[in-house]
């Protein structure tokens, strides 16, 4: 699994003009991509890694601070642009494989005590955030 993790202030996600998730204050926006080899244990490890990253103020983690998390599925994280001008999406897992794993990332974060907002899997979403730092990391878990 792959995640792009951004430390943010005041993030939201809209579907058809309606806010479906978000947070106010300091938290994390986590864009999650799934590939074919990912499993439930991969999803659980990714959630723990993201939650424990010491990237918040004072080199503390979202887990330590009780910071909210916005999780948004994003198959384009596995886009391959090596050839030509049109990305290939063949490394991204199909929706029926990816959705339960993204849901497990959310469930694992909640089980760890995080307040989690989410986008809508497979929807066209508008994500807004104020990136703080800026702090943006790519996290790969195999």
JSON list of C-alpha atoms in Angstrom, two decimals:
[
{"chain": "A", "resi": 1, "resn": "UNK", "atom": "CA", "xyz": [0.00, 0.00, 0.00]},
{"chain": "A", "resi": 2, "resn": "UNK", "atom": "CA", "xyz": [1.03, 3.54, -0.56]},
{"chain": "A", "resi": 3, "resn": "UNK", "atom": "CA", "xyz": [-0.07, 6.69, 1.22]},
{"chain": "A", "resi": 4, "resn": "UNK", "atom": "CA", "xyz": [0.61, 10.35, 0.72]},
{"chain": "A", "resi": 5, "resn": "UNK", "atom": "CA", "xyz": [0.43, 11.88, 4.19]},
{"chain": "A", "resi": 6, "resn": "UNK", "atom": "CA", "xyz": [0.04, 15.62, 4.62]},
{"chain": "A", "resi": 7, "resn": "UNK", "atom": "CA", "xyz": [0.05, 17.54, 7.87]},
{"chain": "A", "resi": 8, "resn": "UNK", "atom": "CA", "xyz": [-2.85, 19.92, 7.53]},
{"chain": "A", "resi": 9, "resn": "UNK", "atom": "CA", "xyz": [-5.06, 22.46, 9.18]},
{"chain": "A", "resi": 10, "resn": "UNK", "atom": "CA", "xyz": [-8.73, 22.55, 8.22]},
{"chain": "A", "resi": 11, "resn": "UNK", "atom": "CA", "xyz": [-9.20, 19.82, 5.59]},
{"chain": "A", "resi": 12, "resn": "UNK", "atom": "CA", "xyz": [-12.36, 18.67, 3.83]},
{"chain": "A", "resi": 13, "resn": "UNK", "atom": "CA", "xyz": [-13.56, 16.46, 1.01]},
{"chain": "A", "resi": 14, "resn": "UNK", "atom": "CA", "xyz": [-16.61, 17.16, -1.15]},
{"chain": "A", "resi": 15, "resn": "UNK", "atom": "CA", "xyz": [-18.64, 14.91, -3.41]},
{"chain": "A", "resi": 16, "resn": "UNK", "atom": "CA", "xyz": [-21.17, 16.60, -5.73]},
{"chain": "A", "resi": 17, "resn": "UNK", "atom": "CA", "xyz": [-20.62, 19.86, -3.87]},
{"chain": "A", "resi": 18, "resn": "UNK", "atom": "CA", "xyz": [-21.47, 18.37, -0.46]},
{"chain": "A", "resi": 19, "resn": "UNK", "atom": "CA", "xyz": [-18.86, 18.05, 2.30]},
{"chain": "A", "resi": 20, "resn": "UNK", "atom": "CA", "xyz": [-18.72, 14.35, 3.21]},
{"chain": "A", "resi": 21, "resn": "UNK", "atom": "CA", "xyz": [-15.77, 14.51, 5.62]},
{"chain": "A", "resi": 22, "resn": "UNK", "atom": "CA", "xyz": [-13.15, 16.75, 7.08]},
{"chain": "A", "resi": 23, "resn": "UNK", "atom": "CA", "xyz": [-11.69, 18.30, 10.21]},
{"chain": "A", "resi": 24, "resn": "UNK", "atom": "CA", "xyz": [-10.89, 21.68, 11.72]},
{"chain": "A", "resi": 25, "resn": "UNK", "atom": "CA", "xyz": [-7.56, 22.28, 13.43]},
{"chain": "A", "resi": 26, "resn": "UNK", "atom": "CA", "xyz": [-4.35, 20.30, 13.06]},
{"chain": "A", "resi": 27, "resn": "UNK", "atom": "CA", "xyz": [-4.56, 16.78, 11.63]},
{"chain": "A", "resi": 28, "resn": "UNK", "atom": "CA", "xyz": [-3.49, 14.50, 8.82]},
{"chain": "A", "resi": 29, "resn": "UNK", "atom": "CA", "xyz": [-4.80, 14.06, 5.28]},
{"chain": "A", "resi": 30, "resn": "UNK", "atom": "CA", "xyz": [-4.01, 10.56, 4.07]},
{"chain": "A", "resi": 31, "resn": "UNK", "atom": "CA", "xyz": [-4.43, 9.62, 0.41]},
{"chain": "A", "resi": 32, "resn": "UNK", "atom": "CA", "xyz": [-4.41, 5.81, 0.18]},
{"chain": "A", "resi": 33, "resn": "UNK", "atom": "CA", "xyz": [-3.56, 3.67, -2.85]},
{"chain": "A", "resi": 34, "resn": "UNK", "atom": "CA", "xyz": [-3.82, -0.12, -3.02]},
{"chain": "A", "resi": 35, "resn": "UNK", "atom": "CA", "xyz": [-1.91, -2.49, -5.28]},
{"chain": "A", "resi": 36, "resn": "UNK", "atom": "CA", "xyz": [-2.54, -6.16, -6.12]},
{"chain": "A", "resi": 37, "resn": "UNK", "atom": "CA", "xyz": [-0.21, -7.68, -3.51]},
{"chain": "A", "resi": 38, "resn": "UNK", "atom": "CA", "xyz": [-1.74, -5.82, -0.55]},
{"chain": "A", "resi": 39, "resn": "UNK", "atom": "CA", "xyz": [-3.51, -7.69, 2.24]},
{"chain": "A", "resi": 40, "resn": "UNK", "atom": "CA", "xyz": [-5.36, -6.94, 5.47]},
{"chain": "A", "resi": 41, "resn": "UNK", "atom": "CA", "xyz": [-2.08, -7.01, 7.39]},
{"chain": "A", "resi": 42, "resn": "UNK", "atom": "CA", "xyz": [-0.65, -4.45, 4.95]},
{"chain": "A", "resi": 43, "resn": "UNK", "atom": "CA", "xyz": [-3.62, -2.15, 5.64]},
{"chain": "A", "resi": 44, "resn": "UNK", "atom": "CA", "xyz": [-3.21, -2.50, 9.40]},
{"chain": "A", "resi": 45, "resn": "UNK", "atom": "CA", "xyz": [0.54, -1.78, 9.21]},
{"chain": "A", "resi": 46, "resn": "UNK", "atom": "CA", "xyz": [-0.06, 1.29, 7.03]},
{"chain": "A", "resi": 47, "resn": "UNK", "atom": "CA", "xyz": [-2.63, 2.67, 9.47]},
{"chain": "A", "resi": 48, "resn": "UNK", "atom": "CA", "xyz": [-0.28, 2.17, 12.42]},
{"chain": "A", "resi": 49, "resn": "UNK", "atom": "CA", "xyz": [2.67, 3.70, 10.56]},
{"chain": "A", "resi": 50, "resn": "UNK", "atom": "CA", "xyz": [0.70, 6.80, 9.55]},
{"chain": "A", "resi": 51, "resn": "UNK", "atom": "CA", "xyz": [-0.81, 7.25, 13.00]},
{"chain": "A", "resi": 52, "resn": "UNK", "atom": "CA", "xyz": [2.59, 6.95, 14.71]},
{"chain": "A", "resi": 53, "resn": "UNK", "atom": "CA", "xyz": [4.60, 9.20, 12.36]},
{"chain": "A", "resi": 54, "resn": "UNK", "atom": "CA", "xyz": [6.22, 11.93, 14.43]},
{"chain": "A", "resi": 55, "resn": "UNK", "atom": "CA", "xyz": [5.39, 14.76, 12.03]},
{"chain": "A", "resi": 56, "resn": "UNK", "atom": "CA", "xyz": [3.06, 16.91, 14.10]},
{"chain": "A", "resi": 57, "resn": "UNK", "atom": "CA", "xyz": [4.18, 19.91, 16.16]},
{"chain": "A", "resi": 58, "resn": "UNK", "atom": "CA", "xyz": [6.93, 19.18, 18.67]},
{"chain": "A", "resi": 59, "resn": "UNK", "atom": "CA", "xyz": [7.90, 16.03, 16.75]},
{"chain": "A", "resi": 60, "resn": "UNK", "atom": "CA", "xyz": [4.85, 14.26, 18.10]},
{"chain": "A", "resi": 61, "resn": "UNK", "atom": "CA", "xyz": [2.50, 11.87, 16.31]},
{"chain": "A", "resi": 62, "resn": "UNK", "atom": "CA", "xyz": [-1.18, 12.14, 15.52]},
{"chain": "A", "resi": 63, "resn": "UNK", "atom": "CA", "xyz": [-1.64, 9.22, 17.93]},
{"chain": "A", "resi": 64, "resn": "UNK", "atom": "CA", "xyz": [0.06, 11.14, 20.76]},
{"chain": "A", "resi": 65, "resn": "UNK", "atom": "CA", "xyz": [-1.89, 14.33, 20.12]},
{"chain": "A", "resi": 66, "resn": "UNK", "atom": "CA", "xyz": [-5.25, 12.78, 19.31]},
{"chain": "A", "resi": 67, "resn": "UNK", "atom": "CA", "xyz": [-5.18, 14.56, 15.95]},
{"chain": "A", "resi": 68, "resn": "UNK", "atom": "CA", "xyz": [-7.97, 13.87, 13.45]},
{"chain": "A", "resi": 69, "resn": "UNK", "atom": "CA", "xyz": [-7.32, 12.04, 10.19]},
{"chain": "A", "resi": 70, "resn": "UNK", "atom": "CA", "xyz": [-9.02, 12.42, 6.80]},
{"chain": "A", "resi": 71, "resn": "UNK", "atom": "CA", "xyz": [-8.62, 9.28, 4.65]},
{"chain": "A", "resi": 72, "resn": "UNK", "atom": "CA", "xyz": [-9.24, 9.50, 0.91]},
{"chain": "A", "resi": 73, "resn": "UNK", "atom": "CA", "xyz": [-8.86, 6.55, -1.46]},
{"chain": "A", "resi": 74, "resn": "UNK", "atom": "CA", "xyz": [-6.70, 7.35, -4.48]},
{"chain": "A", "resi": 75, "resn": "UNK", "atom": "CA", "xyz": [-5.90, 4.67, -7.05]},
{"chain": "A", "resi": 76, "resn": "UNK", "atom": "CA", "xyz": [-3.79, 7.19, -9.00]},
{"chain": "A", "resi": 77, "resn": "UNK", "atom": "CA", "xyz": [-0.98, 6.74, -6.46]},
{"chain": "A", "resi": 78, "resn": "UNK", "atom": "CA", "xyz": [-0.13, 3.63, -8.47]},
{"chain": "A", "resi": 79, "resn": "UNK", "atom": "CA", "xyz": [-0.15, 5.38, -11.83]},
{"chain": "A", "resi": 80, "resn": "UNK", "atom": "CA", "xyz": [2.87, 4.53, -14.01]},
{"chain": "A", "resi": 81, "resn": "UNK", "atom": "CA", "xyz": [4.14, 7.35, -16.21]},
{"chain": "A", "resi": 82, "resn": "UNK", "atom": "CA", "xyz": [7.31, 5.62, -17.46]},
{"chain": "A", "resi": 83, "resn": "UNK", "atom": "CA", "xyz": [6.07, 5.30, -21.04]},
{"chain": "A", "resi": 84, "resn": "UNK", "atom": "CA", "xyz": [4.45, 7.94, -23.14]},
{"chain": "A", "resi": 85, "resn": "UNK", "atom": "CA", "xyz": [2.08, 10.62, -21.91]},
{"chain": "A", "resi": 86, "resn": "UNK", "atom": "CA", "xyz": [-0.83, 8.48, -20.77]},
{"chain": "A", "resi": 87, "resn": "UNK", "atom": "CA", "xyz": [-0.44, 6.90, -17.31]},
{"chain": "A", "resi": 88, "resn": "UNK", "atom": "CA", "xyz": [-1.01, 3.19, -16.89]},
{"chain": "A", "resi": 89, "resn": "UNK", "atom": "CA", "xyz": [-3.17, 2.14, -13.94]},
{"chain": "A", "resi": 90, "resn": "UNK", "atom": "CA", "xyz": [-2.34, -1.59, -14.12]},
{"chain": "A", "resi": 91, "resn": "UNK", "atom": "CA", "xyz": [-0.50, -1.56, -10.76]},
{"chain": "A", "resi": 92, "resn": "UNK", "atom": "CA", "xyz": [-3.60, -0.26, -8.94]},
{"chain": "A", "resi": 93, "resn": "UNK", "atom": "CA", "xyz": [-5.84, -2.92, -7.44]},
{"chain": "A", "resi": 94, "resn": "UNK", "atom": "CA", "xyz": [-9.41, -3.09, -8.76]},
{"chain": "A", "resi": 95, "resn": "UNK", "atom": "CA", "xyz": [-12.14, -1.52, -6.63]},
{"chain": "A", "resi": 96, "resn": "UNK", "atom": "CA", "xyz": [-13.46, -4.81, -5.27]},
{"chain": "A", "resi": 97, "resn": "UNK", "atom": "CA", "xyz": [-9.98, -5.54, -3.88]},
{"chain": "A", "resi": 98, "resn": "UNK", "atom": "CA", "xyz": [-9.04, -2.01, -2.86]},
{"chain": "A", "resi": 99, "resn": "UNK", "atom": "CA", "xyz": [-12.18, -0.81, -1.09]},
{"chain": "A", "resi": 100, "resn": "UNK", "atom": "CA", "xyz": [-12.14, -3.36, 1.76]},
{"chain": "A", "resi": 101, "resn": "UNK", "atom": "CA", "xyz": [-8.47, -2.56, 2.39]},
{"chain": "A", "resi": 102, "resn": "UNK", "atom": "CA", "xyz": [-9.06, 1.20, 2.48]},
{"chain": "A", "resi": 103, "resn": "UNK", "atom": "CA", "xyz": [-11.99, 0.54, 4.82]},
{"chain": "A", "resi": 104, "resn": "UNK", "atom": "CA", "xyz": [-9.64, -1.51, 7.01]},
{"chain": "A", "resi": 105, "resn": "UNK", "atom": "CA", "xyz": [-7.16, 1.38, 7.18]},
{"chain": "A", "resi": 106, "resn": "UNK", "atom": "CA", "xyz": [-10.03, 3.55, 8.47]},
{"chain": "A", "resi": 107, "resn": "UNK", "atom": "CA", "xyz": [-11.21, 0.88, 10.93]},
{"chain": "A", "resi": 108, "resn": "UNK", "atom": "CA", "xyz": [-7.68, 0.33, 12.23]},
{"chain": "A", "resi": 109, "resn": "UNK", "atom": "CA", "xyz": [-7.16, 4.05, 12.79]},
{"chain": "A", "resi": 110, "resn": "UNK", "atom": "CA", "xyz": [-10.48, 4.21, 14.66]},
{"chain": "A", "resi": 111, "resn": "UNK", "atom": "CA", "xyz": [-9.54, 1.17, 16.75]},
{"chain": "A", "resi": 112, "resn": "UNK", "atom": "CA", "xyz": [-6.37, 3.03, 17.71]},
{"chain": "A", "resi": 113, "resn": "UNK", "atom": "CA", "xyz": [-8.51, 5.92, 18.97]},
{"chain": "A", "resi": 114, "resn": "UNK", "atom": "CA", "xyz": [-8.29, 8.29, 16.01]},
{"chain": "A", "resi": 115, "resn": "UNK", "atom": "CA", "xyz": [-11.18, 10.46, 14.90]},
{"chain": "A", "resi": 116, "resn": "UNK", "atom": "CA", "xyz": [-11.38, 9.60, 11.21]},
{"chain": "A", "resi": 117, "resn": "UNK", "atom": "CA", "xyz": [-13.29, 11.30, 8.41]},
{"chain": "A", "resi": 118, "resn": "UNK", "atom": "CA", "xyz": [-13.35, 9.78, 4.95]},
{"chain": "A", "resi": 119, "resn": "UNK", "atom": "CA", "xyz": [-14.04, 10.42, 1.33]},
{"chain": "A", "resi": 120, "resn": "UNK", "atom": "CA", "xyz": [-16.35, 8.25, -0.78]},
{"chain": "A", "resi": 121, "resn": "UNK", "atom": "CA", "xyz": [-14.61, 5.32, -2.45]},
{"chain": "A", "resi": 122, "resn": "UNK", "atom": "CA", "xyz": [-14.73, 5.58, -6.25]},
{"chain": "A", "resi": 123, "resn": "UNK", "atom": "CA", "xyz": [-16.38, 9.01, -6.28]},
{"chain": "A", "resi": 124, "resn": "UNK", "atom": "CA", "xyz": [-15.04, 12.10, -7.98]},
{"chain": "A", "resi": 125, "resn": "UNK", "atom": "CA", "xyz": [-13.90, 14.11, -4.96]},
{"chain": "A", "resi": 126, "resn": "UNK", "atom": "CA", "xyz": [-12.66, 17.61, -4.28]},
{"chain": "A", "resi": 127, "resn": "UNK", "atom": "CA", "xyz": [-10.11, 17.61, -1.47]},
{"chain": "A", "resi": 128, "resn": "UNK", "atom": "CA", "xyz": [-9.24, 20.92, 0.19]},
{"chain": "A", "resi": 129, "resn": "UNK", "atom": "CA", "xyz": [-6.60, 21.44, 2.83]},
{"chain": "A", "resi": 130, "resn": "UNK", "atom": "CA", "xyz": [-4.14, 23.88, 4.25]},
{"chain": "A", "resi": 131, "resn": "UNK", "atom": "CA", "xyz": [-0.82, 22.04, 4.21]},
{"chain": "A", "resi": 132, "resn": "UNK", "atom": "CA", "xyz": [1.21, 23.00, 7.28]},
{"chain": "A", "resi": 133, "resn": "UNK", "atom": "CA", "xyz": [4.98, 23.15, 7.01]},
{"chain": "A", "resi": 134, "resn": "UNK", "atom": "CA", "xyz": [4.52, 22.13, 4.27]},
{"chain": "A", "resi": 135, "resn": "UNK", "atom": "CA", "xyz": [4.84, 18.54, 5.40]},
{"chain": "A", "resi": 136, "resn": "UNK", "atom": "CA", "xyz": [4.09, 15.87, 2.81]},
{"chain": "A", "resi": 137, "resn": "UNK", "atom": "CA", "xyz": [5.44, 12.31, 2.90]},
{"chain": "A", "resi": 138, "resn": "UNK", "atom": "CA", "xyz": [5.05, 9.25, 0.72]},
{"chain": "A", "resi": 139, "resn": "UNK", "atom": "CA", "xyz": [4.71, 6.12, 2.85]},
{"chain": "A", "resi": 140, "resn": "UNK", "atom": "CA", "xyz": [5.06, 2.67, 1.26]},
{"chain": "A", "resi": 141, "resn": "UNK", "atom": "CA", "xyz": [4.21, -0.47, 3.22]},
{"chain": "A", "resi": 142, "resn": "UNK", "atom": "CA", "xyz": [4.65, -3.93, 1.73]}
]
